[in-house]
Short mmCIF file of N, CA and C in Angstrom, two decimals:
data_model
loop_
_atom_site.label_atom_id
_atom_site.label_comp_id
_atom_site.label_asym_id
_atom_site.label_seq_id
_atom_site.Cartn_x
_atom_site.Cartn_y
_atom_site.Cartn_z
N MET H 1 6.08 18.91 -17.10
CA MET H 1 4.94 18.62 -17.95
C MET H 1 4.65 17.13 -17.96
N LYS H 2 5.70 16.30 -18.09
CA LYS H 2 5.50 14.86 -18.13
C LYS H 2 4.92 14.36 -16.81
N SER H 3 5.37 14.92 -15.68
CA SER H 3 4.87 14.47 -14.38
C SER H 3 3.39 14.82 -14.22
N LYS H 4 2.95 15.98 -14.73
CA LYS H 4 1.53 16.34 -14.66
C LYS H 4 0.69 15.39 -15.50
N MET H 5 1.20 15.01 -16.68
CA MET H 5 0.47 14.05 -17.52
C MET H 5 0.41 12.70 -16.84
N PHE H 6 1.51 12.28 -16.19
CA PHE H 6 1.54 10.99 -15.51
C PHE H 6 0.56 10.97 -14.35
N ILE H 7 0.53 12.07 -13.57
CA ILE H 7 -0.39 12.15 -12.43
C ILE H 7 -1.83 12.11 -12.92
N SER H 8 -2.13 12.83 -13.99
CA SER H 8 -3.49 12.82 -14.55
C SER H 8 -3.88 11.43 -15.02
N ALA H 9 -2.96 10.74 -15.70
CA ALA H 9 -3.24 9.38 -16.17
C ALA H 9 -3.43 8.42 -15.00
N ALA H 10 -2.61 8.55 -13.96
CA ALA H 10 -2.73 7.67 -12.79
C ALA H 10 -4.06 7.90 -12.09
N LEU H 11 -4.46 9.16 -11.92
CA LEU H 11 -5.74 9.45 -11.28
C LEU H 11 -6.91 8.93 -12.11
N ALA H 12 -6.83 9.08 -13.42
CA ALA H 12 -7.88 8.56 -14.30
C ALA H 12 -7.97 7.04 -14.19
N CYS H 13 -6.83 6.38 -14.14
CA CYS H 13 -6.79 4.92 -14.01
C CYS H 13 -7.42 4.48 -12.69
N CYS H 14 -7.09 5.18 -11.60
CA CYS H 14 -7.67 4.85 -10.30
C CYS H 14 -9.18 5.05 -10.31
N LEU H 15 -9.65 6.12 -10.92
CA LEU H 15 -11.08 6.38 -11.01
C LEU H 15 -11.78 5.29 -11.81
N ILE H 16 -11.21 4.90 -12.94
CA ILE H 16 -11.80 3.84 -13.76
C ILE H 16 -11.85 2.52 -12.99
N CYS H 17 -10.76 2.19 -12.29
CA CYS H 17 -10.73 0.96 -11.50
C CYS H 17 -11.78 0.99 -10.39
N THR H 18 -11.93 2.14 -9.74
CA THR H 18 -12.91 2.27 -8.67
C THR H 18 -14.32 2.06 -9.21
N VAL H 19 -14.64 2.69 -10.32
CA VAL H 19 -15.96 2.53 -10.92
C VAL H 19 -16.17 1.09 -11.38
N PHE H 20 -15.17 0.49 -12.01
CA PHE H 20 -15.28 -0.88 -12.51
C PHE H 20 -15.52 -1.87 -11.38
N PHE H 21 -14.76 -1.70 -10.28
CA PHE H 21 -14.85 -2.65 -9.18
C PHE H 21 -15.94 -2.31 -8.17
N ALA H 22 -16.59 -1.18 -8.33
CA ALA H 22 -17.63 -0.79 -7.37
C ALA H 22 -18.80 -1.76 -7.37
N THR H 23 -18.96 -2.52 -8.43
CA THR H 23 -20.05 -3.48 -8.51
C THR H 23 -19.69 -4.83 -7.89
N ALA H 24 -18.46 -4.97 -7.43
CA ALA H 24 -18.04 -6.23 -6.82
C ALA H 24 -18.87 -6.51 -5.58
N GLN H 25 -19.22 -7.77 -5.37
CA GLN H 25 -20.05 -8.17 -4.26
C GLN H 25 -19.22 -8.17 -2.97
N SER H 26 -19.76 -7.56 -1.92
CA SER H 26 -19.06 -7.51 -0.65
C SER H 26 -19.15 -8.84 0.06
N ALA H 27 -18.06 -9.25 0.68
CA ALA H 27 -18.02 -10.49 1.47
C ALA H 27 -17.06 -10.27 2.63
N ALA H 28 -17.09 -11.20 3.57
CA ALA H 28 -16.19 -11.09 4.71
C ALA H 28 -14.74 -11.20 4.25
N GLN H 29 -13.86 -10.51 4.96
CA GLN H 29 -12.45 -10.57 4.63
C GLN H 29 -11.95 -12.00 4.85
N PRO H 30 -10.94 -12.42 4.09
CA PRO H 30 -10.45 -13.80 4.20
C PRO H 30 -9.60 -14.04 5.46
N TYR H 31 -9.18 -12.99 6.16
CA TYR H 31 -8.44 -13.11 7.41
C TYR H 31 -8.65 -11.84 8.23
N ARG H 32 -8.33 -11.90 9.51
CA ARG H 32 -8.53 -10.74 10.39
C ARG H 32 -7.26 -9.90 10.51
N THR H 33 -6.12 -10.56 10.78
CA THR H 33 -4.85 -9.86 10.98
C THR H 33 -3.73 -10.64 10.30
N GLY H 34 -2.81 -9.93 9.71
CA GLY H 34 -1.63 -10.55 9.11
C GLY H 34 -0.39 -9.76 9.48
N ALA H 35 0.69 -10.46 9.75
CA ALA H 35 1.96 -9.81 10.08
C ALA H 35 3.07 -10.48 9.29
N GLY H 36 3.99 -9.68 8.78
CA GLY H 36 5.07 -10.27 7.99
C GLY H 36 6.07 -9.24 7.51
N LEU H 37 6.49 -9.40 6.26
CA LEU H 37 7.55 -8.61 5.66
C LEU H 37 7.01 -7.79 4.50
N LEU H 38 7.41 -6.51 4.44
CA LEU H 38 7.04 -5.64 3.33
C LEU H 38 8.32 -5.17 2.65
N ILE H 39 8.32 -5.22 1.33
CA ILE H 39 9.43 -4.70 0.53
C ILE H 39 8.87 -3.54 -0.28
N ASP H 40 9.43 -2.36 -0.10
CA ASP H 40 9.01 -1.15 -0.80
C ASP H 40 10.12 -0.82 -1.79
N VAL H 41 9.86 -1.03 -3.08
CA VAL H 41 10.89 -0.91 -4.11
C VAL H 41 10.50 0.10 -5.18
N GLY H 42 11.48 0.45 -6.00
CA GLY H 42 11.23 1.32 -7.14
C GLY H 42 12.18 2.50 -7.14
N GLU H 43 11.68 3.62 -7.63
CA GLU H 43 12.45 4.85 -7.72
C GLU H 43 12.94 5.25 -6.32
N GLY H 44 14.24 5.46 -6.18
CA GLY H 44 14.80 5.77 -4.88
C GLY H 44 15.35 4.53 -4.21
N VAL H 45 15.45 4.57 -2.89
CA VAL H 45 16.05 3.49 -2.11
C VAL H 45 15.03 2.36 -1.88
N THR H 46 15.52 1.11 -1.83
CA THR H 46 14.67 -0.04 -1.50
C THR H 46 14.60 -0.17 0.01
N LEU H 47 13.38 -0.31 0.52
CA LEU H 47 13.15 -0.42 1.95
C LEU H 47 12.53 -1.77 2.27
N VAL H 48 12.94 -2.38 3.39
CA VAL H 48 12.44 -3.69 3.79
C VAL H 48 12.20 -3.67 5.29
N GLY H 49 11.12 -4.31 5.74
CA GLY H 49 10.89 -4.39 7.17
C GLY H 49 9.57 -5.03 7.51
N PRO H 50 9.29 -5.13 8.81
CA PRO H 50 8.05 -5.76 9.27
C PRO H 50 6.84 -4.87 9.01
N HIS H 51 5.71 -5.53 8.81
CA HIS H 51 4.45 -4.78 8.68
C HIS H 51 3.29 -5.63 9.15
N VAL H 52 2.20 -4.95 9.49
CA VAL H 52 0.99 -5.59 10.00
C VAL H 52 -0.20 -5.01 9.25
N LYS H 53 -1.15 -5.88 8.88
CA LYS H 53 -2.41 -5.44 8.29
C LYS H 53 -3.53 -6.02 9.15
N HIS H 54 -4.45 -5.16 9.57
CA HIS H 54 -5.55 -5.59 10.43
C HIS H 54 -6.87 -5.08 9.86
N PHE H 55 -7.86 -5.97 9.73
CA PHE H 55 -9.19 -5.60 9.26
C PHE H 55 -10.03 -5.17 10.46
N PHE H 56 -10.52 -3.94 10.45
CA PHE H 56 -11.40 -3.42 11.49
C PHE H 56 -12.86 -3.76 11.18
N ALA H 57 -13.16 -3.95 9.92
CA ALA H 57 -14.49 -4.30 9.43
C ALA H 57 -14.26 -5.09 8.13
N PRO H 58 -15.29 -5.73 7.57
CA PRO H 58 -15.06 -6.57 6.38
C PRO H 58 -14.32 -5.90 5.22
N ASN H 59 -14.52 -4.61 5.01
CA ASN H 59 -13.88 -3.94 3.88
C ASN H 59 -12.84 -2.90 4.29
N HIS H 60 -12.62 -2.73 5.56
CA HIS H 60 -11.77 -1.64 6.06
C HIS H 60 -10.60 -2.20 6.87
N ALA H 61 -9.39 -1.83 6.43
CA ALA H 61 -8.18 -2.34 7.10
C ALA H 61 -7.19 -1.20 7.34
N GLY H 62 -6.33 -1.43 8.28
CA GLY H 62 -5.22 -0.53 8.54
C GLY H 62 -3.92 -1.30 8.35
N GLU H 63 -2.91 -0.63 7.85
CA GLU H 63 -1.61 -1.26 7.66
C GLU H 63 -0.54 -0.35 8.25
N ALA H 64 0.41 -0.95 8.96
CA ALA H 64 1.53 -0.19 9.53
C ALA H 64 2.82 -0.92 9.19
N ALA H 65 3.89 -0.16 8.95
CA ALA H 65 5.17 -0.77 8.60
C ALA H 65 6.31 0.06 9.16
N LEU H 66 7.39 -0.62 9.51
CA LEU H 66 8.64 0.00 9.92
C LEU H 66 9.70 -0.55 8.96
N LEU H 67 10.20 0.31 8.07
CA LEU H 67 11.06 -0.13 6.98
C LEU H 67 12.46 0.48 7.09
N PHE H 68 13.44 -0.29 6.61
CA PHE H 68 14.84 0.13 6.68
C PHE H 68 15.52 -0.09 5.33
N GLY H 69 16.50 0.76 5.00
CA GLY H 69 17.29 0.56 3.79
C GLY H 69 18.05 1.80 3.40
N GLY H 70 19.28 1.63 2.92
CA GLY H 70 20.08 2.74 2.42
C GLY H 70 20.30 3.85 3.42
N GLY H 71 20.42 3.53 4.72
CA GLY H 71 20.62 4.55 5.73
C GLY H 71 19.36 5.31 6.09
N VAL H 72 18.19 4.80 5.67
CA VAL H 72 16.91 5.46 5.91
C VAL H 72 16.03 4.53 6.75
N THR H 73 15.29 5.12 7.68
CA THR H 73 14.27 4.40 8.42
C THR H 73 12.94 5.08 8.12
N SER H 74 11.93 4.28 7.78
CA SER H 74 10.62 4.82 7.42
C SER H 74 9.54 4.19 8.30
N LEU H 75 8.70 5.03 8.83
CA LEU H 75 7.54 4.58 9.60
C LEU H 75 6.32 5.03 8.82
N GLN H 76 5.45 4.05 8.46
CA GLN H 76 4.28 4.44 7.69
C GLN H 76 3.03 3.75 8.21
N ALA H 77 1.90 4.41 8.04
CA ALA H 77 0.59 3.88 8.41
C ALA H 77 -0.38 4.22 7.29
N MET H 78 -1.33 3.32 7.04
CA MET H 78 -2.21 3.49 5.90
C MET H 78 -3.59 2.89 6.19
N TYR H 79 -4.63 3.57 5.71
CA TYR H 79 -5.99 3.02 5.70
C TYR H 79 -6.21 2.40 4.32
N GLN H 80 -6.87 1.23 4.28
CA GLN H 80 -7.16 0.57 3.00
C GLN H 80 -8.62 0.15 2.93
N TYR H 81 -9.26 0.45 1.79
CA TYR H 81 -10.60 -0.05 1.50
C TYR H 81 -10.43 -1.27 0.61
N ASN H 82 -10.98 -2.41 1.02
CA ASN H 82 -10.80 -3.69 0.31
C ASN H 82 -12.13 -4.20 -0.25
N GLN H 83 -12.07 -4.86 -1.40
CA GLN H 83 -13.24 -5.51 -2.01
C GLN H 83 -12.80 -6.81 -2.66
N PRO H 84 -13.59 -7.88 -2.50
CA PRO H 84 -13.25 -9.13 -3.19
C PRO H 84 -13.41 -8.97 -4.71
N ILE H 85 -12.69 -9.77 -5.45
CA ILE H 85 -12.80 -9.76 -6.91
C ILE H 85 -13.64 -10.96 -7.32
N GLY H 86 -14.87 -10.68 -7.72
CA GLY H 86 -15.77 -11.71 -8.22
C GLY H 86 -15.83 -12.95 -7.35
N GLU H 87 -15.72 -14.09 -7.98
CA GLU H 87 -15.82 -15.38 -7.31
C GLU H 87 -14.47 -15.95 -6.91
N LEU H 88 -13.41 -15.19 -7.04
CA LEU H 88 -12.08 -15.67 -6.72
C LEU H 88 -11.86 -15.61 -5.21
N ASN H 89 -11.98 -16.73 -4.54
CA ASN H 89 -11.85 -16.77 -3.08
C ASN H 89 -10.46 -16.32 -2.65
N GLY H 90 -10.44 -15.38 -1.73
CA GLY H 90 -9.18 -14.91 -1.16
C GLY H 90 -8.53 -13.76 -1.90
N LEU H 91 -8.97 -13.42 -3.12
CA LEU H 91 -8.36 -12.34 -3.89
C LEU H 91 -9.19 -11.07 -3.74
N GLN H 92 -8.52 -9.98 -3.38
CA GLN H 92 -9.17 -8.70 -3.20
C GLN H 92 -8.36 -7.59 -3.87
N TRP H 93 -9.03 -6.53 -4.26
CA TRP H 93 -8.35 -5.31 -4.66
C TRP H 93 -8.49 -4.34 -3.51
N TYR H 94 -7.60 -3.37 -3.43
CA TYR H 94 -7.72 -2.35 -2.40
C TYR H 94 -7.17 -1.02 -2.88
N LEU H 95 -7.73 0.02 -2.29
CA LEU H 95 -7.26 1.39 -2.46
C LEU H 95 -6.96 1.91 -1.07
N GLY H 96 -5.87 2.63 -0.94
CA GLY H 96 -5.51 3.13 0.38
C GLY H 96 -4.86 4.49 0.33
N ILE H 97 -4.76 5.08 1.51
CA ILE H 97 -4.08 6.37 1.66
C ILE H 97 -3.46 6.40 3.06
N GLY H 98 -2.29 6.97 3.13
CA GLY H 98 -1.63 7.04 4.43
C GLY H 98 -0.49 8.03 4.41
N GLY H 99 0.28 7.95 5.45
CA GLY H 99 1.42 8.85 5.55
C GLY H 99 2.65 8.11 6.04
N ASN H 100 3.78 8.74 5.83
CA ASN H 100 5.02 8.15 6.35
C ASN H 100 5.97 9.25 6.78
N ILE H 101 6.92 8.84 7.61
CA ILE H 101 7.99 9.71 8.06
C ILE H 101 9.29 9.00 7.77
N PHE H 102 10.20 9.69 7.06
CA PHE H 102 11.53 9.13 6.77
C PHE H 102 12.54 9.79 7.71
N PHE H 103 13.36 8.97 8.32
CA PHE H 103 14.44 9.46 9.17
C PHE H 103 15.76 9.06 8.53
N GLU H 104 16.66 10.02 8.42
CA GLU H 104 17.97 9.78 7.85
C GLU H 104 18.99 10.53 8.70
N GLU H 105 20.14 9.92 8.92
CA GLU H 105 21.17 10.53 9.76
C GLU H 105 21.57 11.90 9.22
N ASP H 106 21.67 12.88 10.10
CA ASP H 106 22.08 14.26 9.79
C ASP H 106 21.15 14.98 8.82
N VAL H 107 19.91 14.51 8.70
CA VAL H 107 18.93 15.15 7.82
C VAL H 107 17.62 15.27 8.60
N ASP H 108 16.93 16.39 8.43
CA ASP H 108 15.63 16.55 9.08
C ASP H 108 14.66 15.48 8.57
N ALA H 109 13.66 15.17 9.37
CA ALA H 109 12.66 14.18 8.98
C ALA H 109 11.93 14.64 7.71
N THR H 110 11.64 13.67 6.86
CA THR H 110 10.90 13.92 5.63
C THR H 110 9.52 13.29 5.79
N PHE H 111 8.48 14.06 5.51
CA PHE H 111 7.13 13.57 5.63
C PHE H 111 6.59 13.23 4.24
N GLY H 112 5.73 12.23 4.17
CA GLY H 112 5.19 11.82 2.89
C GLY H 112 3.73 11.43 2.95
N ILE H 113 3.06 11.59 1.84
CA ILE H 113 1.69 11.11 1.65
C ILE H 113 1.79 9.94 0.68
N VAL H 114 1.18 8.82 1.05
CA VAL H 114 1.32 7.60 0.26
C VAL H 114 -0.06 7.04 -0.10
N PRO H 115 -0.50 7.19 -1.34
CA PRO H 115 -1.69 6.47 -1.79
C PRO H 115 -1.27 5.07 -2.25
N ALA H 116 -2.22 4.14 -2.33
CA ALA H 116 -1.90 2.79 -2.78
C ALA H 116 -3.09 2.20 -3.53
N ALA H 117 -2.77 1.39 -4.53
CA ALA H 117 -3.77 0.61 -5.27
C ALA H 117 -3.14 -0.75 -5.51
N GLY H 118 -3.81 -1.81 -5.07
CA GLY H 118 -3.17 -3.11 -5.22
C GLY H 118 -4.09 -4.30 -5.06
N LEU H 119 -3.45 -5.46 -4.99
CA LEU H 119 -4.13 -6.75 -4.84
C LEU H 119 -3.62 -7.44 -3.59
N ASP H 120 -4.53 -8.14 -2.90
CA ASP H 120 -4.19 -8.91 -1.71
C ASP H 120 -4.77 -10.31 -1.92
N TYR H 121 -3.95 -11.33 -1.72
CA TYR H 121 -4.41 -12.70 -1.93
C TYR H 121 -4.10 -13.55 -0.71
N LYS H 122 -5.13 -14.12 -0.11
CA LYS H 122 -4.99 -15.04 1.01
C LYS H 122 -5.04 -16.45 0.43
N ILE H 123 -3.95 -17.21 0.60
CA ILE H 123 -3.88 -18.57 0.08
C ILE H 123 -4.84 -19.46 0.86
N ALA H 124 -5.72 -20.15 0.15
CA ALA H 124 -6.70 -21.03 0.78
C ALA H 124 -6.00 -22.15 1.54
N LYS H 125 -6.49 -22.45 2.72
CA LYS H 125 -6.00 -23.55 3.56
C LYS H 125 -4.55 -23.37 4.01
N ALA H 126 -4.04 -22.15 3.92
CA ALA H 126 -2.68 -21.85 4.40
C ALA H 126 -2.75 -20.49 5.10
N PRO H 127 -2.01 -20.32 6.17
CA PRO H 127 -2.06 -19.03 6.90
C PRO H 127 -1.15 -17.97 6.28
N ILE H 128 -1.22 -17.82 4.96
CA ILE H 128 -0.33 -16.90 4.25
C ILE H 128 -1.13 -15.99 3.33
N ALA H 129 -0.77 -14.72 3.34
CA ALA H 129 -1.36 -13.74 2.43
C ALA H 129 -0.23 -13.02 1.71
N LEU H 130 -0.46 -12.73 0.43
CA LEU H 130 0.51 -12.01 -0.41
C LEU H 130 -0.16 -10.73 -0.90
N SER H 131 0.64 -9.69 -1.08
CA SER H 131 0.08 -8.46 -1.64
C SER H 131 1.08 -7.82 -2.59
N PHE H 132 0.52 -7.08 -3.54
CA PHE H 132 1.33 -6.30 -4.47
C PHE H 132 0.57 -5.01 -4.74
N ASP H 133 1.25 -3.89 -4.62
CA ASP H 133 0.56 -2.62 -4.89
C ASP H 133 1.49 -1.59 -5.48
N TRP H 134 0.85 -0.59 -6.05
CA TRP H 134 1.54 0.60 -6.55
C TRP H 134 1.34 1.63 -5.45
N ARG H 135 2.43 2.19 -4.92
CA ARG H 135 2.35 3.16 -3.83
C ARG H 135 3.28 4.34 -4.08
N PRO H 136 2.87 5.25 -4.96
CA PRO H 136 3.70 6.43 -5.21
C PRO H 136 3.81 7.26 -3.94
N LYS H 137 4.84 8.08 -3.86
CA LYS H 137 5.06 8.88 -2.66
C LYS H 137 5.17 10.37 -3.02
N PHE H 138 4.47 11.19 -2.24
CA PHE H 138 4.59 12.64 -2.32
C PHE H 138 5.38 13.05 -1.08
N LEU H 139 6.62 13.47 -1.25
CA LEU H 139 7.50 13.79 -0.13
C LEU H 139 7.58 15.30 0.10
N LEU H 140 7.58 15.70 1.37
CA LEU H 140 7.63 17.11 1.76
C LEU H 140 8.79 17.29 2.73
N TYR H 141 9.74 18.16 2.38
CA TYR H 141 10.91 18.37 3.23
C TYR H 141 11.53 19.73 2.97
N ASP H 142 12.02 20.36 4.03
CA ASP H 142 12.75 21.63 3.95
C ASP H 142 12.13 22.63 2.97
N GLY H 143 10.83 22.80 2.99
CA GLY H 143 10.18 23.75 2.10
C GLY H 143 10.13 23.31 0.66
N ASP H 144 10.50 22.07 0.37
CA ASP H 144 10.49 21.55 -0.99
C ASP H 144 9.62 20.30 -1.03
N SER H 145 9.39 19.77 -2.20
CA SER H 145 8.61 18.55 -2.33
C SER H 145 9.16 17.72 -3.49
N GLU H 146 8.78 16.44 -3.48
CA GLU H 146 9.22 15.52 -4.52
C GLU H 146 8.13 14.48 -4.72
N PHE H 147 7.96 14.02 -5.94
CA PHE H 147 6.98 12.98 -6.26
C PHE H 147 7.72 11.78 -6.83
N LEU H 148 7.58 10.63 -6.18
CA LEU H 148 8.19 9.38 -6.65
C LEU H 148 7.06 8.48 -7.15
N ALA H 149 6.86 8.46 -8.46
CA ALA H 149 5.75 7.71 -9.04
C ALA H 149 6.01 6.20 -9.09
N ALA H 150 7.23 5.81 -9.36
CA ALA H 150 7.55 4.39 -9.59
C ALA H 150 7.93 3.70 -8.28
N ARG H 151 6.97 3.58 -7.36
CA ARG H 151 7.18 2.88 -6.09
C ARG H 151 6.15 1.76 -5.97
N PHE H 152 6.60 0.61 -5.52
CA PHE H 152 5.73 -0.57 -5.42
C PHE H 152 5.98 -1.29 -4.10
N GLY H 153 4.93 -1.90 -3.58
CA GLY H 153 5.05 -2.67 -2.35
C GLY H 153 4.77 -4.14 -2.61
N ILE H 154 5.59 -5.01 -2.01
CA ILE H 154 5.41 -6.45 -2.10
C ILE H 154 5.35 -6.96 -0.67
N GLY H 155 4.23 -7.58 -0.30
CA GLY H 155 4.06 -8.03 1.07
C GLY H 155 3.87 -9.53 1.19
N LEU H 156 4.40 -10.09 2.24
CA LEU H 156 4.21 -11.49 2.60
C LEU H 156 3.85 -11.51 4.07
N ARG H 157 2.64 -12.05 4.39
CA ARG H 157 2.15 -12.02 5.76
C ARG H 157 1.71 -13.41 6.23
N PHE H 158 1.94 -13.67 7.49
CA PHE H 158 1.39 -14.83 8.18
C PHE H 158 0.06 -14.36 8.76
N THR H 159 -1.03 -15.05 8.48
CA THR H 159 -2.35 -14.59 8.91
C THR H 159 -2.86 -15.35 10.11
N PHE H 160 -3.64 -14.66 10.91
CA PHE H 160 -4.28 -15.28 12.07
C PHE H 160 -5.55 -14.52 12.41
#
């Protein structure tokens, strides 16, 4: 019951944020490609590894990561819709959706659906971008499923 209420509240929050930020003025992305380190923390095991974010168009980006931790290897890819926040140069909000595959020794692969809502900030006059997002995971394995709501991503990228 609590998880259904949490999911409903999270979806309502995402909808409100989308409507609120839909009026944001579109502008060119502050960088084209960034590569660096992603830390995926929260409920469950902490994962760390390289990741890349690339803008295909001013508001549309793809992100890929290869993460390791606690005997688990995770490969994930995500589409992200980005919008600048008002007049704050380099600061954007984004919503994304993607998938991941978890590999663990002596265990079948676990597949997951990963939505994301977060902020991306490109530091002016420096080739560095930072990101923070909420990325809950819906995991599917062996005919069962699991929802990890308390998952967050922290990214540090060198931009070019």
